mmCIF file of C-alpha atoms in Angstrom:
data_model
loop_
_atom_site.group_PDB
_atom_site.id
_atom_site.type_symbol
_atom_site.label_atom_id
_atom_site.label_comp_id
_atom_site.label_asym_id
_atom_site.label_seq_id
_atom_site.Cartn_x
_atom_site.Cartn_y
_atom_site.Cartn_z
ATOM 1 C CA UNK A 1 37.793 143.082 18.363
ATOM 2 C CA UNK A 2 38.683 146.602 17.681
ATOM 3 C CA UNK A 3 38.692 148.935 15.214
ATOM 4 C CA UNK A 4 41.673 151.191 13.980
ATOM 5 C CA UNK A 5 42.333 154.585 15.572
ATOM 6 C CA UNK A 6 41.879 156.018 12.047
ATOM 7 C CA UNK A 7 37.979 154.547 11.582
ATOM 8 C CA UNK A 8 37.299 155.588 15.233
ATOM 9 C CA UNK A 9 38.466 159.293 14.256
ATOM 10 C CA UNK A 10 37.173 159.409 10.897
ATOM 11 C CA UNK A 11 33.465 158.242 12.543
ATOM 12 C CA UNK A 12 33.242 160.898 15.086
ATOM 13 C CA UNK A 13 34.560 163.569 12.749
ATOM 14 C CA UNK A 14 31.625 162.708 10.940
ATOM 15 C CA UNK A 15 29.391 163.020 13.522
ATOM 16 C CA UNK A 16 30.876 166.445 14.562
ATOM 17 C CA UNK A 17 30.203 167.715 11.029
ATOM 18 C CA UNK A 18 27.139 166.073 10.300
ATOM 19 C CA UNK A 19 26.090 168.660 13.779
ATOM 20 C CA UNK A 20 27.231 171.428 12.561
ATOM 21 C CA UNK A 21 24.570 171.384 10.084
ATOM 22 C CA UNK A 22 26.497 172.905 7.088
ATOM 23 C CA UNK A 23 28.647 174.917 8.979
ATOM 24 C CA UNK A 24 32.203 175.247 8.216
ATOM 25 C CA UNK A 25 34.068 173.574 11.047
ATOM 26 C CA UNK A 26 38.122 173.544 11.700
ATOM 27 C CA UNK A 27 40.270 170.709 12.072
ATOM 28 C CA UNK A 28 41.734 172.124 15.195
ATOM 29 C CA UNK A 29 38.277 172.845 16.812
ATOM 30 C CA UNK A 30 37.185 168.672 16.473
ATOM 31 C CA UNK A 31 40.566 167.412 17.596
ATOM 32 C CA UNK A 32 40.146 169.645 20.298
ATOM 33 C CA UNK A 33 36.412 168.847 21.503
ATOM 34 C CA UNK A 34 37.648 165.459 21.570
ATOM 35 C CA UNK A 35 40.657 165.161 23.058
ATOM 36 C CA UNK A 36 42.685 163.534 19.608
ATOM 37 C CA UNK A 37 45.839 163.939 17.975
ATOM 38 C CA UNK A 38 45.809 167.456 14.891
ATOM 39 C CA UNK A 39 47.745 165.439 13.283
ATOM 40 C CA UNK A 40 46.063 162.066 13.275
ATOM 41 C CA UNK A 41 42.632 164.164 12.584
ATOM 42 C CA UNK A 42 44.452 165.812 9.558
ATOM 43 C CA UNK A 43 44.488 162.626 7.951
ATOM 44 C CA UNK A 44 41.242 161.093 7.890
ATOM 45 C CA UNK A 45 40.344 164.781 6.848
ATOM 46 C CA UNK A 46 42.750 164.367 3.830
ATOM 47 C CA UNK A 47 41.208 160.512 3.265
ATOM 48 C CA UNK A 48 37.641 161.416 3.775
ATOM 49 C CA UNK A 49 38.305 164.334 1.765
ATOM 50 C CA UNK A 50 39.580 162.566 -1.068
ATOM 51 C CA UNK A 51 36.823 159.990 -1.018
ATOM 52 C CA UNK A 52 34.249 162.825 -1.140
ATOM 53 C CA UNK A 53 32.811 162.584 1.845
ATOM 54 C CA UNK A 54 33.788 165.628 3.172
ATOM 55 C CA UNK A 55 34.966 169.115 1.722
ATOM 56 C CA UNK A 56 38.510 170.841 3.015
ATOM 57 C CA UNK A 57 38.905 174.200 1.867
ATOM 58 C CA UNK A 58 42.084 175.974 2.774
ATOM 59 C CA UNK A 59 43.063 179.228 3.622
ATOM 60 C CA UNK A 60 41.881 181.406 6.526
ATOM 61 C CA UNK A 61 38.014 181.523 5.562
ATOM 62 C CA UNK A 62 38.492 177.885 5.019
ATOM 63 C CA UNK A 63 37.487 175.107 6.910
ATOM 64 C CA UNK A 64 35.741 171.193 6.450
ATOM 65 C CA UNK A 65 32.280 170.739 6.070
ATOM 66 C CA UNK A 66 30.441 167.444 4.952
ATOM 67 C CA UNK A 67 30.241 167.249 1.169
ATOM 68 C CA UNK A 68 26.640 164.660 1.104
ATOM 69 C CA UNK A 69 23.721 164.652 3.104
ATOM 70 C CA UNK A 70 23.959 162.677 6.424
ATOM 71 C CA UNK A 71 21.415 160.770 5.079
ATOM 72 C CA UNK A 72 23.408 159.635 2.162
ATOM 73 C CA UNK A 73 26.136 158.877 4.118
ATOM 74 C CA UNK A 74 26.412 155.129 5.327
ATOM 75 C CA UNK A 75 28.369 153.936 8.616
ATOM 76 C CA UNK A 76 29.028 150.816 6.944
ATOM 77 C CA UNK A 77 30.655 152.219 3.956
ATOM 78 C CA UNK A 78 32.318 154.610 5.768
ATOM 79 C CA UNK A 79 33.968 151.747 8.063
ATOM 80 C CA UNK A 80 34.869 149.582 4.715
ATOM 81 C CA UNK A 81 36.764 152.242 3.330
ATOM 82 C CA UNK A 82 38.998 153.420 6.422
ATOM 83 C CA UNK A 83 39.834 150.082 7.596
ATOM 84 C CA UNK A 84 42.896 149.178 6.260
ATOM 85 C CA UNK A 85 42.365 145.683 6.374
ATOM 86 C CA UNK A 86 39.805 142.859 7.335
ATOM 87 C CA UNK A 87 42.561 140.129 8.684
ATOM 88 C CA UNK A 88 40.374 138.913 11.230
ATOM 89 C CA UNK A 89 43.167 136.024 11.975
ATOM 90 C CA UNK A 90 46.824 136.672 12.557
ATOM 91 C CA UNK A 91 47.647 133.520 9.946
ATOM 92 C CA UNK A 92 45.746 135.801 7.168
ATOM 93 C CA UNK A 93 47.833 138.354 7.095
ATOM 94 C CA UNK A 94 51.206 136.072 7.131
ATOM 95 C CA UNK A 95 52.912 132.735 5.941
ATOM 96 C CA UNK A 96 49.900 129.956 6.093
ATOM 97 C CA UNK A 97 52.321 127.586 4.370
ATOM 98 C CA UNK A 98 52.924 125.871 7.528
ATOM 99 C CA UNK A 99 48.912 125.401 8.418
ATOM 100 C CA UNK A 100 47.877 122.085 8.606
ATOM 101 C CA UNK A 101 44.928 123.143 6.822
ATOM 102 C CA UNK A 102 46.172 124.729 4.124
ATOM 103 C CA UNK A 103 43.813 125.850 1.518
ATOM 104 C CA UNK A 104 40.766 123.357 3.001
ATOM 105 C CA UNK A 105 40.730 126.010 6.132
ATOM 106 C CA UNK A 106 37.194 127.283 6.116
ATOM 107 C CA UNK A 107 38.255 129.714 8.745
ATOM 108 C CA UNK A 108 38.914 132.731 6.624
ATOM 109 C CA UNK A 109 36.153 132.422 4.685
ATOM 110 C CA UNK A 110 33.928 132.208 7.661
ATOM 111 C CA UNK A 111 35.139 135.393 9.224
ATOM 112 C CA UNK A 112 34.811 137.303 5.958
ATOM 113 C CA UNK A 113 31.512 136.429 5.935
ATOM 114 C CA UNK A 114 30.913 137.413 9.528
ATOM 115 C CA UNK A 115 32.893 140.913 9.009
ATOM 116 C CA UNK A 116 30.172 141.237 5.869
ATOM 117 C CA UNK A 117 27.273 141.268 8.135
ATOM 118 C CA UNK A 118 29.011 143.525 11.000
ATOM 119 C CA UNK A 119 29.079 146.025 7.906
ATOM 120 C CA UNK A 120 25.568 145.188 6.823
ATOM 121 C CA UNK A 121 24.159 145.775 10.308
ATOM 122 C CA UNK A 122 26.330 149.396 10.233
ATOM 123 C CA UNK A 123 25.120 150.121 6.494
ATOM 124 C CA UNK A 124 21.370 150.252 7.432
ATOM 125 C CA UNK A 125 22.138 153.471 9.574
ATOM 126 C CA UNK A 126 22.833 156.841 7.748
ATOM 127 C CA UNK A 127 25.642 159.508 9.696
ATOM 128 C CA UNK A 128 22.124 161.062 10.395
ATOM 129 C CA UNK A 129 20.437 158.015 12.207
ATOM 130 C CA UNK A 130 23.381 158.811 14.683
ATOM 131 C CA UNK A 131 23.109 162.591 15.283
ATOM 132 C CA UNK A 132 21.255 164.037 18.265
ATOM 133 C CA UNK A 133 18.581 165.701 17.264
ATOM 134 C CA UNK A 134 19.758 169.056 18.554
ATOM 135 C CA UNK A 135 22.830 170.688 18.154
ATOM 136 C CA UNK A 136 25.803 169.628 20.992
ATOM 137 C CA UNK A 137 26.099 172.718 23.259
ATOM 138 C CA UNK A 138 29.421 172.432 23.521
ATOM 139 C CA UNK A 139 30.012 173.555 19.814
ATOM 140 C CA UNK A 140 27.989 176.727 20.597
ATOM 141 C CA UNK A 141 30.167 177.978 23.462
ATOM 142 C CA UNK A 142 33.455 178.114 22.282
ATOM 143 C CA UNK A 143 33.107 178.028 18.592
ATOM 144 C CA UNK A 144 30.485 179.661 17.240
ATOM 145 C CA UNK A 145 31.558 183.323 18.996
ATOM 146 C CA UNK B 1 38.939 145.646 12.249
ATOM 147 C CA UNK B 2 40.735 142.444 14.133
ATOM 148 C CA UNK B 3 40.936 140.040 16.706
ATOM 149 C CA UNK B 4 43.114 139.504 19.307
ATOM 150 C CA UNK B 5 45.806 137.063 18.652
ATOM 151 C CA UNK B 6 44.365 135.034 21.663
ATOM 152 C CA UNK B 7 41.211 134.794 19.730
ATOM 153 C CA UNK B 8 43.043 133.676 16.472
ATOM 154 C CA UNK B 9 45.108 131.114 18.912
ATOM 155 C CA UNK B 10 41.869 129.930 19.888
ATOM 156 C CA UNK B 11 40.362 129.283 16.950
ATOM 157 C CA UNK B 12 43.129 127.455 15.525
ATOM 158 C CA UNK B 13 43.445 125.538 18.194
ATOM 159 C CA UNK B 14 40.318 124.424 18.227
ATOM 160 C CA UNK B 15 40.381 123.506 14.694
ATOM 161 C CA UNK B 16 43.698 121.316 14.742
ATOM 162 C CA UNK B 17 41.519 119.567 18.010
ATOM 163 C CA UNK B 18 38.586 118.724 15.879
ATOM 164 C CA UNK B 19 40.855 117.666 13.137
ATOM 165 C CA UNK B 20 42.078 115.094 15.418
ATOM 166 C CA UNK B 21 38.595 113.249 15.915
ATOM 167 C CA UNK B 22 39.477 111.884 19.861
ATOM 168 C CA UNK B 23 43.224 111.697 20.008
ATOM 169 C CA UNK B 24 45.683 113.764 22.708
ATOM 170 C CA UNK B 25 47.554 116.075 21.434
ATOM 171 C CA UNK B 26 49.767 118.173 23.070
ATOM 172 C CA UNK B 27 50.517 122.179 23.621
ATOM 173 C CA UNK B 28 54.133 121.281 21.898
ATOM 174 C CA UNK B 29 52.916 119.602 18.830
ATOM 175 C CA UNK B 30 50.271 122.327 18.050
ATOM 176 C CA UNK B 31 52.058 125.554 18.558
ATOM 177 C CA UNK B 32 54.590 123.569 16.195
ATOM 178 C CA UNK B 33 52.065 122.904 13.311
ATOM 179 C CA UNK B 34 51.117 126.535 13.248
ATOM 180 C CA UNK B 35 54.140 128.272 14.181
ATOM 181 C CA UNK B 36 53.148 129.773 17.328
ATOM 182 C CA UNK B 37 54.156 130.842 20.977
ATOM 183 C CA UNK B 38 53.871 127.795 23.194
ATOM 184 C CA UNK B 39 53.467 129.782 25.949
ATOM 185 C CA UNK B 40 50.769 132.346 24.338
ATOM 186 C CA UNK B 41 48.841 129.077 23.326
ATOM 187 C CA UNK B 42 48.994 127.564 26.910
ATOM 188 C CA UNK B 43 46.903 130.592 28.263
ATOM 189 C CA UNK B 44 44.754 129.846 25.188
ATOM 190 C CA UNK B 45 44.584 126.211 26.908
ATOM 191 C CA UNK B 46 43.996 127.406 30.587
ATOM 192 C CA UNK B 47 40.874 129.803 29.582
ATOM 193 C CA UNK B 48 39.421 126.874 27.042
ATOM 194 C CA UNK B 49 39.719 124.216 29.518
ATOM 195 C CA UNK B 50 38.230 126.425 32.676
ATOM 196 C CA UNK B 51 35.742 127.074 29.977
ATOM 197 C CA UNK B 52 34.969 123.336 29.494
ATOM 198 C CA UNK B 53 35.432 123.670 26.069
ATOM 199 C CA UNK B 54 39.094 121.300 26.434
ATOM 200 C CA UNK B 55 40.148 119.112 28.626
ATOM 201 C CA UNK B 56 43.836 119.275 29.419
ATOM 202 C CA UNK B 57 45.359 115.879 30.799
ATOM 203 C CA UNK B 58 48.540 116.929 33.170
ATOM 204 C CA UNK B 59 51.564 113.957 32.848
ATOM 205 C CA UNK B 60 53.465 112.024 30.501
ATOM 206 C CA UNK B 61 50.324 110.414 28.926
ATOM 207 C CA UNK B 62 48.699 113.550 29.273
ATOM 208 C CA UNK B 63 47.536 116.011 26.352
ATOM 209 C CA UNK B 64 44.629 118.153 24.866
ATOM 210 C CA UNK B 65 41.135 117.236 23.399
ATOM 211 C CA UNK B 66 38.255 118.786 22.998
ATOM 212 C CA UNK B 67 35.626 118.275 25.931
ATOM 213 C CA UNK B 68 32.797 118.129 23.494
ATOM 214 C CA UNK B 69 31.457 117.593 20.016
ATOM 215 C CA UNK B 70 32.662 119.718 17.490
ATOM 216 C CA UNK B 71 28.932 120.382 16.380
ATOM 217 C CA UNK B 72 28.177 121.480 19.584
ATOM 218 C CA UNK B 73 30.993 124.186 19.787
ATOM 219 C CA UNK B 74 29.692 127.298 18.479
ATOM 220 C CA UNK B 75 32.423 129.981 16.988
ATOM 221 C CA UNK B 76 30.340 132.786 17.336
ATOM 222 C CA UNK B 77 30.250 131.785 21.542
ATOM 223 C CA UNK B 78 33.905 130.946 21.182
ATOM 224 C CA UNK B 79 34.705 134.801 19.572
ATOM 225 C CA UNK B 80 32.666 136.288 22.662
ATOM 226 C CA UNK B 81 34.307 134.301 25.568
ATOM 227 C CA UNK B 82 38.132 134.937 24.056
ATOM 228 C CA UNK B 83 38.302 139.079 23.190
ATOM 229 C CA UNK B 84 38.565 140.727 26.015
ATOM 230 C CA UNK B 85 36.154 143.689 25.060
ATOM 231 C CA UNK B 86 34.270 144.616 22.296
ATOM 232 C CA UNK B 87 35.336 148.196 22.540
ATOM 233 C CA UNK B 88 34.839 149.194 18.786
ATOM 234 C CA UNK B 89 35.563 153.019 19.272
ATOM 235 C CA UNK B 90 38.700 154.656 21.190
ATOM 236 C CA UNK B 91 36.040 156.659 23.169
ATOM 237 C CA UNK B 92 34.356 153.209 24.355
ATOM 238 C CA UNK B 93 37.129 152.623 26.358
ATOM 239 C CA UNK B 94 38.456 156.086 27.965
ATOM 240 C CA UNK B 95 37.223 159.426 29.486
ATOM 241 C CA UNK B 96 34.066 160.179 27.451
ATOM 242 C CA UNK B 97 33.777 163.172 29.255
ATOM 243 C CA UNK B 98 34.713 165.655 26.476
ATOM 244 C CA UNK B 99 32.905 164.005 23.861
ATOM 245 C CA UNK B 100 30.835 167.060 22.527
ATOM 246 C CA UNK B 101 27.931 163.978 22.381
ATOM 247 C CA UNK B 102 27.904 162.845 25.544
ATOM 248 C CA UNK B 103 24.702 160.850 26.589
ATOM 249 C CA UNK B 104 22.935 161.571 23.420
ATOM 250 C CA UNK B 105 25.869 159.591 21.136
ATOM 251 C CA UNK B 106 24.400 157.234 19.290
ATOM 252 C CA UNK B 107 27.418 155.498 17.957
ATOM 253 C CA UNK B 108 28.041 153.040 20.799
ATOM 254 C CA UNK B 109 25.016 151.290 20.548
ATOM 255 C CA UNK B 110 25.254 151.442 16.748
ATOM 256 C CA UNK B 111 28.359 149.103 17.102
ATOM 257 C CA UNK B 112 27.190 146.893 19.171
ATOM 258 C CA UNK B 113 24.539 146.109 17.671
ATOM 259 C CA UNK B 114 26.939 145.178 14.256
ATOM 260 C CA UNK B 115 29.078 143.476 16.670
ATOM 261 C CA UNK B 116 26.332 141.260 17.851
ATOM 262 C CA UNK B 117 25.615 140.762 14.001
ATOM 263 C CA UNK B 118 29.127 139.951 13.320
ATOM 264 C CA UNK B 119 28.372 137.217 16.560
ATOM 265 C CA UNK B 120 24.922 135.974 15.153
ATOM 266 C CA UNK B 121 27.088 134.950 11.880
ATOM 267 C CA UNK B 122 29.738 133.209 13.648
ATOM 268 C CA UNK B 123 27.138 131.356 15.562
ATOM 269 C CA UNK B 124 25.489 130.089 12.095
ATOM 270 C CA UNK B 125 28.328 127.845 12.519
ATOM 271 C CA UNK B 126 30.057 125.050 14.993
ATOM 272 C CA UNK B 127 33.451 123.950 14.847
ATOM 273 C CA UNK B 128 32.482 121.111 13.049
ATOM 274 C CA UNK B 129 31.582 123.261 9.914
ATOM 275 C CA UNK B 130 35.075 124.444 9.828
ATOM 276 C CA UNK B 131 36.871 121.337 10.160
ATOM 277 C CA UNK B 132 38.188 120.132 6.144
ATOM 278 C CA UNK B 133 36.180 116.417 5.622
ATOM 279 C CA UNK B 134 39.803 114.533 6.150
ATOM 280 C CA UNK B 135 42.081 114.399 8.724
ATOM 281 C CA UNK B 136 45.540 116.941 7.323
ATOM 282 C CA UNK B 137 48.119 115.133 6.159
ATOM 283 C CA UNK B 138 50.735 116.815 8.635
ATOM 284 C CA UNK B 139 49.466 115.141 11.861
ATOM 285 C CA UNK B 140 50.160 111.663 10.785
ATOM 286 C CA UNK B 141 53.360 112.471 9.686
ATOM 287 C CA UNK B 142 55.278 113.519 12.316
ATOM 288 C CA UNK B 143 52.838 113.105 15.229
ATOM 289 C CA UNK B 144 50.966 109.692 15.045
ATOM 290 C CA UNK B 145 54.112 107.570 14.696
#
């Protein structure tokens, strides 16, 4: 049970901002404290951004920055919108004609309900509930010159 | 957010067993019903039956059943023994070494514990619970004759 590269980018983009406390950060500088794909990172910004959970300003004073309060930003929210689907079973997604359940399977309806209290558990923290308290080091050093 | 297809296997699996109410069926006749790799859903059968969870009969008289009572077979236990991790984040699984976080990243935990949630929900329910009141039409059709 995984989730997508996109929700695993767009989380810890969050957390990066929601460090930076307010300050304008680069798309380049997060892909590269973490190892990930510009170009993959340049999309969550663009989702994210859309959604107004973040703020992308271009130019060369420009930068992202989160657009709410870490405290009025919720994991499980975050996690609904940038998964692009909740097909917990492969026979979701395709032809169920041939299931010898057919429309008595309780199955999907059982894992819906399941994937609604995994997002539950995730809504009662904030982005700020997972922040260190103090700002990473590592953002000092090479950025902040 | 999904799971494995060995997962899905499983829990299909386990449904057309506990459909069946005692009778052998066979690897052949359920991959047919659902459309499926026989040999994906014969590794399904290895792990379930080391597992105790089905007992596979070798021979010409042999087959599958469940080894005990569907109310007795919990999904949420089933979910835990068939995905191989419950790496919810990319960084989970690699070199965490860059992460600007490090020790102090809260997000890990965070997802397990909504991954245990998602497991606590599952659990509300045994296999029995997912089964439809009647036996499908399709098995005594082409199977019970």
């Amino acid at each position: 049970m995984r989730l997508t590269e996109f929700t695993d980018h767009a989380l810890r983009l969050l957390m990066y901002l929601g460090s930076c406390h307010g300050r304008m950060a680069t798309i380049d500088e997060v892909a590269c404290q973490y190892g990930i794909s510009r170009n993959h990172l340049a999309k969550v910004v663009n989702e994210l951004a859309a959604d107004g959970v973040i703020v992308a300003v271009r130019g060369r004073c420009g930068g992202i920055r989160l657009e709410r309060d870490p405290r009025d930003i919720r994991m499980g929210e975050i996690v609904r919108r940038t998964e692009p689907n909740f097909h917990m079973a492969q026979c979701f997604a395709g032809d169920t004609a041939a299931c010898p359940f057919g429309a008595a399977c309780r199955l999907r309806q059982s894992l819906a309900q399941a994937t609604e209290a995994y997002l539950a558990e995730l809504n009662r923290l904030s982005l700020a509930d997972l922040l260190p308290a103090s700002v990473p080091v590592s953002h000092t050093k090479e950025f902040l010159s």
